Amino acid sequence: MIGTGSIGRRLTFLLAGVAALLSVLSWWMVTGLAREAAERTQDNVLAASATAIAETLRSEQGEVRLELPYSAFAMLGAIGEDRVFYRVMAGDELLTGYADLPALSDPPPPGQVRFDTGTYSGETIRMASVSRLVLAGAQPLPVTVTMAQTGNGVSTISAELSRLAAVMAVAFFGVAVILSFFAARASLRPLNEIAAAVSRRGPSDLRPLKRDAPAELAPLMTSLNRLMERLGQSIRRSEDFIAEAAHRVRTPLAVVRTQAEIALRSVEDEAEKRRLRGIIRAVDESSRSAGQLLDHATVTYRADDLTRAPVDLATLVEQTSAALEPTAAMKDITLTRNTMPAQIMGDPVLLDNALRNVLDNAIKYSPEDTEVVLAITTEGREVRITVTDEGPGLGDGPVRALTERFRRGSNTGDIVGSGLGLTIVEDVLSAHGGRLELHTREGERGACITLVLPLS
Amino acid sequence: MYHAGLAIILTLWATMAHALTIEDHRLYPGTGDVTLRILSTADLEVFEPYLLAFQAEQPAVTIDYSVVSSAELHRAITDGASFDLALSSAMDLQFRLANDGFAQSYRSDDTQALPDWARWRDLVFAFTAEPAVVVLSTDRFEGLEIPTTRQELITLLRENAADFAGAVGTYDVRESGLGYLFATQESRSTDAFWRLSEVMGRLDPQLYCCSGQMIDDVTEGRLALAYNVLGSYAAERMARDSGGRVQILRMQDFANVMLRTAIIPKTATEREAAGALIDMLARLGLREDAGQWPLPPLNSAGPGEAPEYGPIRLGPALMVYLDPLNRRTFLTEWEDAMEQR
């Protein structure tokens, strides 16, 4: 089941869980080994002690004699403060020591040490027995020396080591948790990088992601790229459809307009003339809308795969304004150009389209016998094309909203417009890495539209 | 004939009758119901200040104090006699009692404060460290050089055999548990012991059961020299009444230091009071300066005080000379040396 929790946290918890398991396991193993080692040490000391006593065994006048060496007992104090018991048996007779020590299951073979565990005086004891043949009287007599000790020292030593191991296991776990955190972060870095790369992209950037990805992320990348490709195709198809539709609508509209104008010239009745003029106006508006839809589709299409050629903005302003000069002249509007050479890299067709839209708007909304000023300035790494008119300005609504599709200003009145103009301008500018700035001129009438583009 | 089991140790040790032979006894009535029964090897004149100090701390506790020999003490406890505290100078027998399960454990901040060498398994607690010393009569040593090592002592005794004949005293190790402990430890630590024993054996040595009598005889001039006397008793007597007639000598080559120890027997009923007395004794054992107490503190035997080797170690090795075979071997050698006449 896939929850909504963070993968990083899950990974950290999983790794920490594994570390905890290993810590407990290692503590358990060290504790076991420590106990084993302490027990073996005790066995060795007991064996050495019993052997030392057995070595003093001798026969004197047919009797078995021995003496307990001081060192044989002193060494038993080495492991810890343990109670010590001993017994020396000659055959079945007690020579010396504690008669009631637990009996051995079977006597050790001569020269070897046998270890036993038993209970004596209310405590568990460990016993080491050594056997030697002593010639007493006629035949050799097996003499068995048994040294026994309680297990306190062993327990103390193994408890101390176990505590130490526990401290180390906890420290190990702590380090492992920190490392798990970093490991989880490192493992998720490619994923985060891809996510960042996707979110850094512009809104219309649907190029495939071309970057190295870990094997686990490759299917995701492939699917993502395929999705984007399908999305891009779908968008292009609808743009194509719009362009096709606009084109198809424009041609019949032109025919209708021609017919309407012919009809206008041939009718005398004022009422009919008004009706025909209305038709011509509506046809113009539709034609213009279709034209701009076509422009918009062009811009969108070209912006996806922008051609970059050196463009001199002064020349561009010159040509575009020259093209619109006749329209301006019809309203006695003066186009003033105040340019300077400024070279950028860009698509001249799109830039011309954008500037034409702005200039078209300025002429369209300006009253008769006014001035529209086109100025080029540079500011740092940017070049600004400013178009200033003396029209009604941008209205009272939010200025940024004017660049949305089919959105028109609140004060456009009955002037023909599609609401696509500024949308196209902004699309072109953002495809070039620039932006559109809109201002109503303060204290005066008119709007100030600035196209900001980065210098090459 | 080798049926020498544990029980035989006792018969070897206890020369007295089966009933507990009490040398001295005194009752210190308290204000409450609790009676602390103490079995001890320390004479009343030495130990009374401790009992009075304890009763000043705990006035409610009645103290029933019995003085016995170390062998008697051991026998009484192994026979199951009911006592709340056993104090003994025979650390080997005390150790054996604890080892064989006749002691119960006690643990407190005061006992934890004792150094490791002064306690064993929370069963045995040492509270004094008392050296073995030579006590000599200043009158009898007039004109003689005071020996500082065993070798010098051997030479002195050899060269002045006539002066010392019948005038040298030491423990009868067959009777005295403490004497046996000192002798066995010394035989282990210095080879001069046997030579000294042989030299003494030629001088018709006087053998004693206890330190007190030996010191008395030195004070009165019957003995010129007493060897292996418990130093603390000697100091006590000196302080009281010698008037310069006796001198205490610590051998410079090697000196045994015995730890006086306490255990709470398994049969104890007044554990709490017994523990409180052990706490007091442990605190006194760790006091910095000797003060007016009759018995020296533990630090008088502390490591580093040359030429001593520290106190006799409280550990399983103490059981070695308690083994009847070893004991018989040692006593045979000792008798050979001491009684040559």
Coordinates of N, CA and C in Angstrom, one line a residue, chain A residues 63 69-70 90 141 147 157 197 207 214 319 336 360 372 388 435 455:
Chain A
E63 N 51.9 -44.4 51.2 CA 50.7 -43.5 51.4 C 50.8 -42.4 50.4
P69 N 49.3 -26.1 47.2 CA 50.2 -25.0 47.0 C 49.4 -23.7 47.2
Y70 N 50.0 -22.7 47.9 CA 49.4 -21.5 48.1 C 48.9 -20.8 46.8
A90 N 41.3 -40.3 46.8 CA 42.3 -41.4 46.4 C 41.4 -42.6 46.2
L141 N 47.1 -46.1 42.3 CA 45.8 -45.6 42.7 C 45.4 -44.3 42.0
M147 N 38.7 -28.9 41.8 CA 38.6 -27.6 42.3 C 37.2 -27.0 41.8
I157 N 31.9 -10.1 35.3 CA 32.7 -9.7 34.1 C 31.7 -9.6 32.9
A197 N 13.6 20.5 -11.9 CA 13.8 20.8 -13.3 C 12.4 21.0 -14.0
R207 N 9.1 20.6 -24.0 CA 10.2 19.8 -24.6 C 10.4 18.6 -23.7
P214 N 18.4 7.8 -12.5 CA 18.6 6.5 -12.0 C 17.7 5.5 -12.7
Q319 N 10.0 50.0 -39.9 CA 9.2 49.3 -40.9 C 7.7 49.1 -40.4
T336 N 5.4 59.6 -34.1 CA 6.7 60.2 -33.8 C 7.6 59.1 -33.4
D360 N -1.2 49.3 -33.3 CA -2.6 49.2 -33.8 C -3.6 49.7 -32.8
V372 N 1.2 59.8 -31.5 CA 1.7 58.5 -30.9 C 3.2 58.5 -30.9
T388 N 3.6 55.5 -26.6 CA 2.7 56.4 -25.8 C 1.7 57.0 -26.7
R435 N 9.3 41.0 -21.2 CA 8.0 41.2 -20.6 C 7.3 42.4 -21.1
L455 N 18.8 42.6 -24.1 CA 19.8 42.9 -25.2 C 20.6 41.6 -25.5

